[in-house]
Every structure is written in structure tokens, then in C-alpha cells.
PDB file of C-alpha atoms in Angstrom:
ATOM      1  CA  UNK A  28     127.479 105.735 101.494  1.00 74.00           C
ATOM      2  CA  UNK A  29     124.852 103.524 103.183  1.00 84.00           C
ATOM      3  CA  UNK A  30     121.904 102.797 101.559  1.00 93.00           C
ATOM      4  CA  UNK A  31     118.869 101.281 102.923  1.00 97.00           C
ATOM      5  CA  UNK A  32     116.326  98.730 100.444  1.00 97.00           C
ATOM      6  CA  UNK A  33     112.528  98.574 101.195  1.00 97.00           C
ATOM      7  CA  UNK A  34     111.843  95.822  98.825  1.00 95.00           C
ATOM      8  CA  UNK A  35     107.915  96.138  99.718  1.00 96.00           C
ATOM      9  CA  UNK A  36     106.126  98.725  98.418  1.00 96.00           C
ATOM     10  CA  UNK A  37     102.699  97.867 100.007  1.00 97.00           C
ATOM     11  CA  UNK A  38     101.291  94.723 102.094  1.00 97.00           C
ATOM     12  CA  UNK A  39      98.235  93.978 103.507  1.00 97.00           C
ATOM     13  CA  UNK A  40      97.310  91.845 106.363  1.00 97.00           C
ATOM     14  CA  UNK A  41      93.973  90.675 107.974  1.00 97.00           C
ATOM     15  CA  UNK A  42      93.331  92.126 111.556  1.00 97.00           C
ATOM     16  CA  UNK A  43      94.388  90.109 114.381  1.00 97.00           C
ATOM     17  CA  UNK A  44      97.137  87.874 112.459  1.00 97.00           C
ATOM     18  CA  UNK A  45     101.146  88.230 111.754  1.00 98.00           C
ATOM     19  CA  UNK A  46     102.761  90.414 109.270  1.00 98.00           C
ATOM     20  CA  UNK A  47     106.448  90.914 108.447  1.00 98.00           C
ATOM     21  CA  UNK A  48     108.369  93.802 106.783  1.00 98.00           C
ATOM     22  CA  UNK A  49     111.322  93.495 105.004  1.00 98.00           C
ATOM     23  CA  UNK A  50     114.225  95.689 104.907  1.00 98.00           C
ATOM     24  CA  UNK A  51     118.212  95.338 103.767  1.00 98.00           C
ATOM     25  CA  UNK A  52     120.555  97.781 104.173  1.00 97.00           C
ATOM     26  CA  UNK A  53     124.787  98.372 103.083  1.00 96.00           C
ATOM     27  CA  UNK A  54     127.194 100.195 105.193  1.00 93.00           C
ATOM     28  CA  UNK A  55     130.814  99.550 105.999  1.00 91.00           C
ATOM     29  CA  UNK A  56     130.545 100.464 109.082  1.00 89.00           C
ATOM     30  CA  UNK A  57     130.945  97.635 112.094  1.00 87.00           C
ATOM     31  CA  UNK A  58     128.396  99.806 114.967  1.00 90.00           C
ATOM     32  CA  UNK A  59     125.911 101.407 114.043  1.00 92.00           C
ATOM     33  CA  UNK A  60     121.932 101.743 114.626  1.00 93.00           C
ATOM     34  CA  UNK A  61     118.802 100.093 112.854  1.00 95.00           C
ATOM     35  CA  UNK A  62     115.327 101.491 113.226  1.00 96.00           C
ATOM     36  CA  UNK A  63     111.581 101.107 112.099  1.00 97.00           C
ATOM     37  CA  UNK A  64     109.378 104.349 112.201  1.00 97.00           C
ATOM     38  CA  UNK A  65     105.591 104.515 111.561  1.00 97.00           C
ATOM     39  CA  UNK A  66     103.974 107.114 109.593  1.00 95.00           C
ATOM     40  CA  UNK A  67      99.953 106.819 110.207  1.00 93.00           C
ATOM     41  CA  UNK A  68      98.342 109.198 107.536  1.00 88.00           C
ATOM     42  CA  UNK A  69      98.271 112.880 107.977  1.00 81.00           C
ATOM     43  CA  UNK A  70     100.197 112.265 111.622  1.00 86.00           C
ATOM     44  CA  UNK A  71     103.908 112.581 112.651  1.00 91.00           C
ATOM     45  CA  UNK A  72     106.170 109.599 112.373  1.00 94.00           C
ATOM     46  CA  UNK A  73     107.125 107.780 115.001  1.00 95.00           C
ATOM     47  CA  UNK A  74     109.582 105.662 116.418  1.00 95.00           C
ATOM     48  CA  UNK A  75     108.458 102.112 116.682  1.00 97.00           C
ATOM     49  CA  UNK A  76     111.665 100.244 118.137  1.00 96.00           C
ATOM     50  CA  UNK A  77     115.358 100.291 117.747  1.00 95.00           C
ATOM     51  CA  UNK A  78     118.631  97.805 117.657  1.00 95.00           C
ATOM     52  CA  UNK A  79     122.007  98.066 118.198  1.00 93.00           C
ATOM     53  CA  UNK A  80     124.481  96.344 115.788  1.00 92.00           C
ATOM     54  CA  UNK A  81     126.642  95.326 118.468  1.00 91.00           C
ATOM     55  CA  UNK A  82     123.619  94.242 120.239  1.00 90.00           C
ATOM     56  CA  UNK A  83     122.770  89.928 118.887  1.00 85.00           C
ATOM     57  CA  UNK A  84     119.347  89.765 120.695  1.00 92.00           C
ATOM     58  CA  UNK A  85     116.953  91.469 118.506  1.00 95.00           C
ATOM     59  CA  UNK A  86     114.780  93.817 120.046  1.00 94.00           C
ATOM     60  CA  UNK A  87     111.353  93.873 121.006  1.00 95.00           C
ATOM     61  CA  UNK A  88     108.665  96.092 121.557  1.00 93.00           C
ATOM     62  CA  UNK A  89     104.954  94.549 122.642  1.00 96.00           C
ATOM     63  CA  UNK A  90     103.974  93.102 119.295  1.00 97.00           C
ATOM     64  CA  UNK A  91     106.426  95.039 117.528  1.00 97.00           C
ATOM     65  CA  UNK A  92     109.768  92.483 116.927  1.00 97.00           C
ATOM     66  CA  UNK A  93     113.111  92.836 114.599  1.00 97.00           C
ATOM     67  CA  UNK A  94     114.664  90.031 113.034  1.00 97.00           C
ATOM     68  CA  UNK A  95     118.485  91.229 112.936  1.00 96.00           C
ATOM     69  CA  UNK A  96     120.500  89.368 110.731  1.00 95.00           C
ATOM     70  CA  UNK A  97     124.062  91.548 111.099  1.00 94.00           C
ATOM     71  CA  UNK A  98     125.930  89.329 108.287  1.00 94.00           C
ATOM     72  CA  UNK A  99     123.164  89.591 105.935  1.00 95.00           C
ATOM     73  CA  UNK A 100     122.677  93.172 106.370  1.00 96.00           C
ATOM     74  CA  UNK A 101     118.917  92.253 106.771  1.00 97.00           C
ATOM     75  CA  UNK A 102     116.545  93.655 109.863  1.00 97.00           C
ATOM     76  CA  UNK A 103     112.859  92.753 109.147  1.00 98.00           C
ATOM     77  CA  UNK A 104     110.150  94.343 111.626  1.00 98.00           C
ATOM     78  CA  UNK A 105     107.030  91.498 112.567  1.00 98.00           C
ATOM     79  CA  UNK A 106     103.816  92.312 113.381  1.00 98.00           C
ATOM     80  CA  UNK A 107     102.082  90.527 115.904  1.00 98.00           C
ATOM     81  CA  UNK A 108      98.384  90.753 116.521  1.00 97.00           C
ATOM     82  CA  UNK A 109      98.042  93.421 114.303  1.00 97.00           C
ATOM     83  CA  UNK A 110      95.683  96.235 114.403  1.00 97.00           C
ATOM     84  CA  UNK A 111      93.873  98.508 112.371  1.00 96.00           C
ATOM     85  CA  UNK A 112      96.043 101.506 114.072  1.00 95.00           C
ATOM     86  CA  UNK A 113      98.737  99.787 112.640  1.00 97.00           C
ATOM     87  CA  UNK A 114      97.848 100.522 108.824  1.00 97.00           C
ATOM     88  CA  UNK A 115     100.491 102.881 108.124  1.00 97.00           C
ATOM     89  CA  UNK A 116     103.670 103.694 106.363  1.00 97.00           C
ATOM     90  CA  UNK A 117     106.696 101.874 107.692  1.00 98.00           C
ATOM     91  CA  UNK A 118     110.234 103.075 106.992  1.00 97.00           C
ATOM     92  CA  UNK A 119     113.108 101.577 107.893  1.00 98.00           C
ATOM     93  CA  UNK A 120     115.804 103.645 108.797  1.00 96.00           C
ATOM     94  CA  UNK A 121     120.043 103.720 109.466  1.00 95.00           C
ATOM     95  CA  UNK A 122     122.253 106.080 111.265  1.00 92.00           C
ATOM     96  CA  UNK A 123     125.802 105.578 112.560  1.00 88.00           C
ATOM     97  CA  UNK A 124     126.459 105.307 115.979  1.00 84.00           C
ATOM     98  CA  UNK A 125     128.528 108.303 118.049  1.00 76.00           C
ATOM     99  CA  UNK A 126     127.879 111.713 117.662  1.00 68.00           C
ATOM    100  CA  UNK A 127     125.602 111.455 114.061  1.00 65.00           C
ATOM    101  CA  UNK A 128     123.066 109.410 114.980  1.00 63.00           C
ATOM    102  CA  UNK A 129     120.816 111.766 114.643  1.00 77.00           C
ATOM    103  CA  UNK A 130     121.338 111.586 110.452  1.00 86.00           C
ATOM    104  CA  UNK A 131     119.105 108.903 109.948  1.00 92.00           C
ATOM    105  CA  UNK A 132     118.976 107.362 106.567  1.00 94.00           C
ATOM    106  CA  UNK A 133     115.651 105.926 105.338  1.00 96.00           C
ATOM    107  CA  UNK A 134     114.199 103.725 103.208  1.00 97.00           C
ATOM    108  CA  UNK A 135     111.682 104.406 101.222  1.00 96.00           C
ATOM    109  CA  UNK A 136     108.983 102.851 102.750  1.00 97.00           C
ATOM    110  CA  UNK A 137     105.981 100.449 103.069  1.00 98.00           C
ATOM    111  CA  UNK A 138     102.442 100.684 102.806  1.00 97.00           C
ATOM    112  CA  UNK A 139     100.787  98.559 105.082  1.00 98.00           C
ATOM    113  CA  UNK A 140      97.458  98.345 104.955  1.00 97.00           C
ATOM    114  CA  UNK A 141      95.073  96.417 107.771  1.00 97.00           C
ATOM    115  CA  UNK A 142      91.677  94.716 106.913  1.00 96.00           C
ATOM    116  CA  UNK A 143      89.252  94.248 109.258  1.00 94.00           C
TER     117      UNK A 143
ATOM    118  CA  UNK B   2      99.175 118.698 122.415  1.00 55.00           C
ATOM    119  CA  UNK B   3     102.973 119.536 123.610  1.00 78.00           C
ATOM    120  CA  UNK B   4     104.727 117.990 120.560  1.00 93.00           C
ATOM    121  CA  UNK B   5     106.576 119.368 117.600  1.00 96.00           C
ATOM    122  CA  UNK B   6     104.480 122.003 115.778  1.00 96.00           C
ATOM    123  CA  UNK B   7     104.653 122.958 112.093  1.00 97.00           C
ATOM    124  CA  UNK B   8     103.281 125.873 110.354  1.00 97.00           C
ATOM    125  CA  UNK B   9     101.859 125.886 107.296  1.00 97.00           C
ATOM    126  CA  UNK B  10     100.552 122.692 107.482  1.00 96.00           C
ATOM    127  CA  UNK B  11     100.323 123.500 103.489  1.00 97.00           C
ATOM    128  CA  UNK B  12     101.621 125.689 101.323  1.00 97.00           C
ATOM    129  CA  UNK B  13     101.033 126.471  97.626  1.00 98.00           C
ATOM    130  CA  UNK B  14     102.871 128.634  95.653  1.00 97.00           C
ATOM    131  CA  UNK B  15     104.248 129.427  92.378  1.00 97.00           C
ATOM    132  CA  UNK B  16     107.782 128.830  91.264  1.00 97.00           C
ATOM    133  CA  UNK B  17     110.128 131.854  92.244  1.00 97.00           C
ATOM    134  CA  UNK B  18     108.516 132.862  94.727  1.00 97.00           C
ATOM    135  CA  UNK B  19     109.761 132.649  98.289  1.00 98.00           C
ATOM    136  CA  UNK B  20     108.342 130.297 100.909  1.00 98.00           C
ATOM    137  CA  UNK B  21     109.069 130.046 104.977  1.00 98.00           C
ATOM    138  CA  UNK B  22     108.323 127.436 106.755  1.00 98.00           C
ATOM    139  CA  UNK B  23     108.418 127.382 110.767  1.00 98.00           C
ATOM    140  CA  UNK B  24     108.983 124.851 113.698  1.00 98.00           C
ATOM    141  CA  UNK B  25     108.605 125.158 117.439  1.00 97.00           C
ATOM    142  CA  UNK B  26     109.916 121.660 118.776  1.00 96.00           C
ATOM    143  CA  UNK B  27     109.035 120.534 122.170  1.00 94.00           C
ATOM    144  CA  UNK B  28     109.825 122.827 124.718  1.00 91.00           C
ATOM    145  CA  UNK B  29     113.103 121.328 126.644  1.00 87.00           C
ATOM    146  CA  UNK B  30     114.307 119.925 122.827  1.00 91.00           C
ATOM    147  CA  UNK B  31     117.912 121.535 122.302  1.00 90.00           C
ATOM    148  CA  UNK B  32     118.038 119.515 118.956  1.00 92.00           C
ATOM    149  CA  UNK B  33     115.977 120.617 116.069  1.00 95.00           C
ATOM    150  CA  UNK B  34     116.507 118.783 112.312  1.00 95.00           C
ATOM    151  CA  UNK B  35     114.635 119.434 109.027  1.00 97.00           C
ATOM    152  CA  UNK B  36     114.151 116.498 106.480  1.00 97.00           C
ATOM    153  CA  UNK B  37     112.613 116.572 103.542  1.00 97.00           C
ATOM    154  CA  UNK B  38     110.744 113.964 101.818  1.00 95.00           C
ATOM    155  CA  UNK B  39     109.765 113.660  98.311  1.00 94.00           C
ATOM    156  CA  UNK B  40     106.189 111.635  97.357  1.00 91.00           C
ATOM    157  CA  UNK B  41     107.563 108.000  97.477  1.00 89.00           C
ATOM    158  CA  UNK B  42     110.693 108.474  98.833  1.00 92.00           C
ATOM    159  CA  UNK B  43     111.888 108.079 102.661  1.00 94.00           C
ATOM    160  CA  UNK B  44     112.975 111.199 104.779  1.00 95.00           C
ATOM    161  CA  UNK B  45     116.000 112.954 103.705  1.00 95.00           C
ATOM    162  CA  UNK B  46     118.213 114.922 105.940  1.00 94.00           C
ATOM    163  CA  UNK B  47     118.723 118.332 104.890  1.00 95.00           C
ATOM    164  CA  UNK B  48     120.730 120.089 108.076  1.00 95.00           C
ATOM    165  CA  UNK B  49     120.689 120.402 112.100  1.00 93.00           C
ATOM    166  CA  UNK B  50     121.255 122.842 115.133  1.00 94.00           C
ATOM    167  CA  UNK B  51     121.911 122.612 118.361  1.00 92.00           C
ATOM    168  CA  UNK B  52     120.393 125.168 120.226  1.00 92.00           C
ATOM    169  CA  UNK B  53     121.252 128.537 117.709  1.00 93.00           C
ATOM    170  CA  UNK B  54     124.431 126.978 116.363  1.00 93.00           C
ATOM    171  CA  UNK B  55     123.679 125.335 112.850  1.00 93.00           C
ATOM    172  CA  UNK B  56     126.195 122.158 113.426  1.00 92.00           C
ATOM    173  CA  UNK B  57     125.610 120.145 109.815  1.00 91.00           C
ATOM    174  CA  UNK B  58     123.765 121.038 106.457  1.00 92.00           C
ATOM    175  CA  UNK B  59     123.347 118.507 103.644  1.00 91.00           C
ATOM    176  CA  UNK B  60     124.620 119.313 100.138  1.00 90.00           C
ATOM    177  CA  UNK B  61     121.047 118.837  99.356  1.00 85.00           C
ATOM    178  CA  UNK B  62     120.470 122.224 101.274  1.00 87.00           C
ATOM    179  CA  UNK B  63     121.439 124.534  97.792  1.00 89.00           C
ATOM    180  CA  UNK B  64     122.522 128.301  98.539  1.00 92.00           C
ATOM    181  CA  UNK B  65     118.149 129.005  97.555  1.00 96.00           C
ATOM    182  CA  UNK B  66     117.357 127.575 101.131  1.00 96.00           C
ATOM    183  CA  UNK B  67     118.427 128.778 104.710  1.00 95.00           C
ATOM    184  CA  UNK B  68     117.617 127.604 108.012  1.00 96.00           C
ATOM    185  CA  UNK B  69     117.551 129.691 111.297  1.00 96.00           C
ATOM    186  CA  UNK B  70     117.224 129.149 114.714  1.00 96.00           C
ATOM    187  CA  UNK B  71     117.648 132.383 116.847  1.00 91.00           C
ATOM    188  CA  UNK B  72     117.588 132.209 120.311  1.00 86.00           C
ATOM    189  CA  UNK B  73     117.505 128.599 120.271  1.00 85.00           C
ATOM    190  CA  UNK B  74     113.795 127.995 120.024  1.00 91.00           C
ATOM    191  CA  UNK B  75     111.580 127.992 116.958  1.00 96.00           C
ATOM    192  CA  UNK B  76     113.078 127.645 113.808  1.00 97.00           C
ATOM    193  CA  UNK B  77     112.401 129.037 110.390  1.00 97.00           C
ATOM    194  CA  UNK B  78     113.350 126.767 106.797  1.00 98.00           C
ATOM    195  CA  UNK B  79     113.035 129.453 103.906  1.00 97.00           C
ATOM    196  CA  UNK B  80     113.553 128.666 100.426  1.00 97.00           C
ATOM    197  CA  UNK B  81     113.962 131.477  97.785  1.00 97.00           C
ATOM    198  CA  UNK B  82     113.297 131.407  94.318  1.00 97.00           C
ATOM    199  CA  UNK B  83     110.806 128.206  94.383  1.00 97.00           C
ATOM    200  CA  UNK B  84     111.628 125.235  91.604  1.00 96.00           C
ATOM    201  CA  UNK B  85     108.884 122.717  91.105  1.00 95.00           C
ATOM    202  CA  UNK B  86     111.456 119.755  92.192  1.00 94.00           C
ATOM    203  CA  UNK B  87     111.300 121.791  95.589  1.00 96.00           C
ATOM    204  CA  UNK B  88     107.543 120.719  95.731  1.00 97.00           C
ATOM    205  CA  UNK B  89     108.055 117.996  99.170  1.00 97.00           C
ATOM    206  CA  UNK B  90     106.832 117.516 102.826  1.00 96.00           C
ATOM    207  CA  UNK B  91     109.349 119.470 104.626  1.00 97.00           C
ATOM    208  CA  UNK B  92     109.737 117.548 108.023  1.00 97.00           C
ATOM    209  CA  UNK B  93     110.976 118.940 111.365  1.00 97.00           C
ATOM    210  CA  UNK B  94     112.265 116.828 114.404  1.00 96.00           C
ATOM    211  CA  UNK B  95     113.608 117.525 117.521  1.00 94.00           C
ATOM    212  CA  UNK B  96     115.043 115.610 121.008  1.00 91.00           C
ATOM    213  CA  UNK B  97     116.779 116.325 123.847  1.00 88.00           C
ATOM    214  CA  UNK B  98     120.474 116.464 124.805  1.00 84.00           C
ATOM    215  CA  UNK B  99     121.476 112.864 126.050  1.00 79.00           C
ATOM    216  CA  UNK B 100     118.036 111.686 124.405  1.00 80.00           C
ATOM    217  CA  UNK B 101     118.015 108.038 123.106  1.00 81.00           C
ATOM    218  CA  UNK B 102     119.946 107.389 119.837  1.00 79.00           C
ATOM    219  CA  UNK B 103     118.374 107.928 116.723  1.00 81.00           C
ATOM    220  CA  UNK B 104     114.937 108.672 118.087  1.00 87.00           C
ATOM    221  CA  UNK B 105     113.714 112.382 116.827  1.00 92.00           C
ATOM    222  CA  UNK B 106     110.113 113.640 118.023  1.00 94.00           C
ATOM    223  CA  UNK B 107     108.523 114.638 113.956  1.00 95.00           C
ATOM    224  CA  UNK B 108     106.143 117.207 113.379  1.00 96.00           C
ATOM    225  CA  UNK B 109     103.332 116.300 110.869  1.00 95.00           C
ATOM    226  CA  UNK B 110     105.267 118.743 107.972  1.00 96.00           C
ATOM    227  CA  UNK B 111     104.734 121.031 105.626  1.00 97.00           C
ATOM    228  CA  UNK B 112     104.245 119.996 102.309  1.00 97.00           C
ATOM    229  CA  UNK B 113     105.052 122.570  99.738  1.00 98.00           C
ATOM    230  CA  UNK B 114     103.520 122.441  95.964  1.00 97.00           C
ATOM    231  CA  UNK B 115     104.835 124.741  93.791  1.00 97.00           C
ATOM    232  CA  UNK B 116     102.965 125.352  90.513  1.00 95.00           C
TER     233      UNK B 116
END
């Protein structure tokens, strides 16, 4: 079964610099999709960006970027510039790829908190 | 607001009792899932439909919870005979056919307490 490790239960990070979220996961699988979703408080979660295994550049999205690291089963999401909309929980998230990628499998979060 | 819509927002009840929870996902959605997610713990996946036909339930989805989706619009996640462990946000999620992998449109969830 794949599992997916959140080793941070809660970081903090001043407004305006760089934060980075950590996340290892275990499949056996060789494709297969990584994700990191936000969850503001009291508001639906959403996507924040997506990679490909088969994919070596890692993905990036604005100030949102993934650190892929395929034979370490790593994929750490950094924070650029942050926010104060970005204080939020982050969860990082699996699925397979073909027809059940829909059946994501999450982590179990991390607080991040922004200080102004 | 034209997103995924969940009703009650909140629910309390007391255990054995019966609870239904509904979800109207965006309007050209064919895909609707329900998660559920315990306090500290990530999303779960508890089953999935496309359009009326319920394709995939989890084992976490015991024979005290059933999920409908007539017609292929709204759909309704009841649970019978409330336990406290069943106290969790229940999450619903949709997307389109064709729609990018792994990216589900959540509703804000209902978040059950049972007493």
C-alpha cells in the first residue's frame, strides 16, 4: 500500500521570505502522481500544483515549486515570497496514474502558519 | 459561488441516530467522491461515482453508511446507527470527465460530532 509521511506538523515563516515543506512517500509503483493541496481554514482545499513521476523537471507554479527527488521517494513543496493567504494546511498527496487517479492518498498534513 | 456545495455545514447528533449528508458538485462535474477526514489526519477516500453508477467504495465505507447519486447530480452520504469514531469532516469532490489528473474541486465539508 502507499503511504505518504508529513514529517512537519506545523512551521512558521515570516511574510515575504522562503519556506519549504517536507514530504516522503513509499509505493512500488514506477508512474504515478505527486501533489500538494492547501486547506485555508474553514475553506475548501485546493490544488496547489502537481508532478508527474515520469516527468524529471519539477514543476512549478508562480511561487509555488516541488523539489522531486524520484529515488528518494521525497517531493518537498517551497514557498517563495510567501504570504499571509498562504497560512494554511498543506497536505501532500499520492495517487496512481491511469484510471485511479482520482484515489488520492494524503498525508497528514502541515500547519503553516505566516507572520506578518 | 458555482463550486461544490455541502449541506450541513455541521451536524451534531447523538450516537445511533441516523445522519445524511448532501453534495451538489459543480454543474458539468460527472465525477463526484466523498473523503473523510479525521481531526489530524489527511483525507481518506471512502467511495466514487460516475454519473449514477457507484464505480469504487473503500472498505472503510462499513454496511452503516450508503452513498447515492440518482440521476447523476447531487449526492446524498447517509450513515445509520451513528458511532462516536464516525465523528469527522465528511469531504465531497468532484471534476469533469477528461479533467486533469488527480485534481478534484472540494467542498468545505461537513463535519459530523456525534455525542
Amino acid at each position: 500500500a502507499q503511504t505518504v509521511t508529513q514529517s512537519q506538523p506545523e512551521m512558521s515563516v515570516q511574510e515575504a521570505e522562503t519556506v519549504t515543506l517536507s514530504c516522503t512517500y513509499d509505493t512500488s509503483e514506477s508512474d504515478y502522481y505527486l501533489f500538494w493541496y492547501k486547506q485555508p481554514p474553514s475553506r475548501q482545499m485546493i490544488l496547489v500544483i502537481r508532478q508527474e513521476a515520469y516527468k524529471q523537471q519539477n514543476a512549478t507554479e508562480n511561487r509555488f515549486s516541488v523539489n522531486f527527488q524520484k529515488a528518494a521517494k521525497s517531493f518537498s513543496l517551497k514557498i517563495s515570497d510567501s504570504q499571509l493567504g498562504d497560512a494554511a494546511m498543506y497536505f501532500c498527496a499520492y495517487s496512481k496514474s491511469g484510471g485511479s487517479n482520482y484515489k488520492l492518498t494524503f498525508g497528514k498534513g502541515t500547519l503553516l502558519t505566516v507572520n506578518p | 459561488d458555482t463550486g461544490v456545495s455541502q449541506n450541513p455545514r455541521h451536524k451534531i447528533t447523538k450516537r445511533g441516530q441516523n445522519v445524511t449528508f448532501r453534495c451538489d458538485p459543480i454543474s458539468e462535474h460527472n465525477r463526484l467522491y466523498w473523503y473523510r477526514q479525521t481531526l489530524g489526519q489527511g483525507p481518506e477516500f471512502l467511495t466514487y461515482f460516475q454519473n449514477e453508477a457507484q464505480l469504487e467504495k473503500s472498505r472503510l465505507l462499513s454496511d452503516r453508511f450508503s452513498a447515492e447519486r440518482p440521476k447523476g447530480s447531487f449526492s446524498t452520504l447517509e450513515i445509520q446507527r451513528t458511532e462516536q469514531g464516525d465523528s469527522a469532516m465528511y469531504l465531497c469532490a468532484s471534476r469533469p470527465a477528461g479533467g486533469s489528473a488527480g485534481e478534484l474541486f472540494f467542498g468545505e465539508g461537513s463535519r459530523l460530532t456525534v455525542l
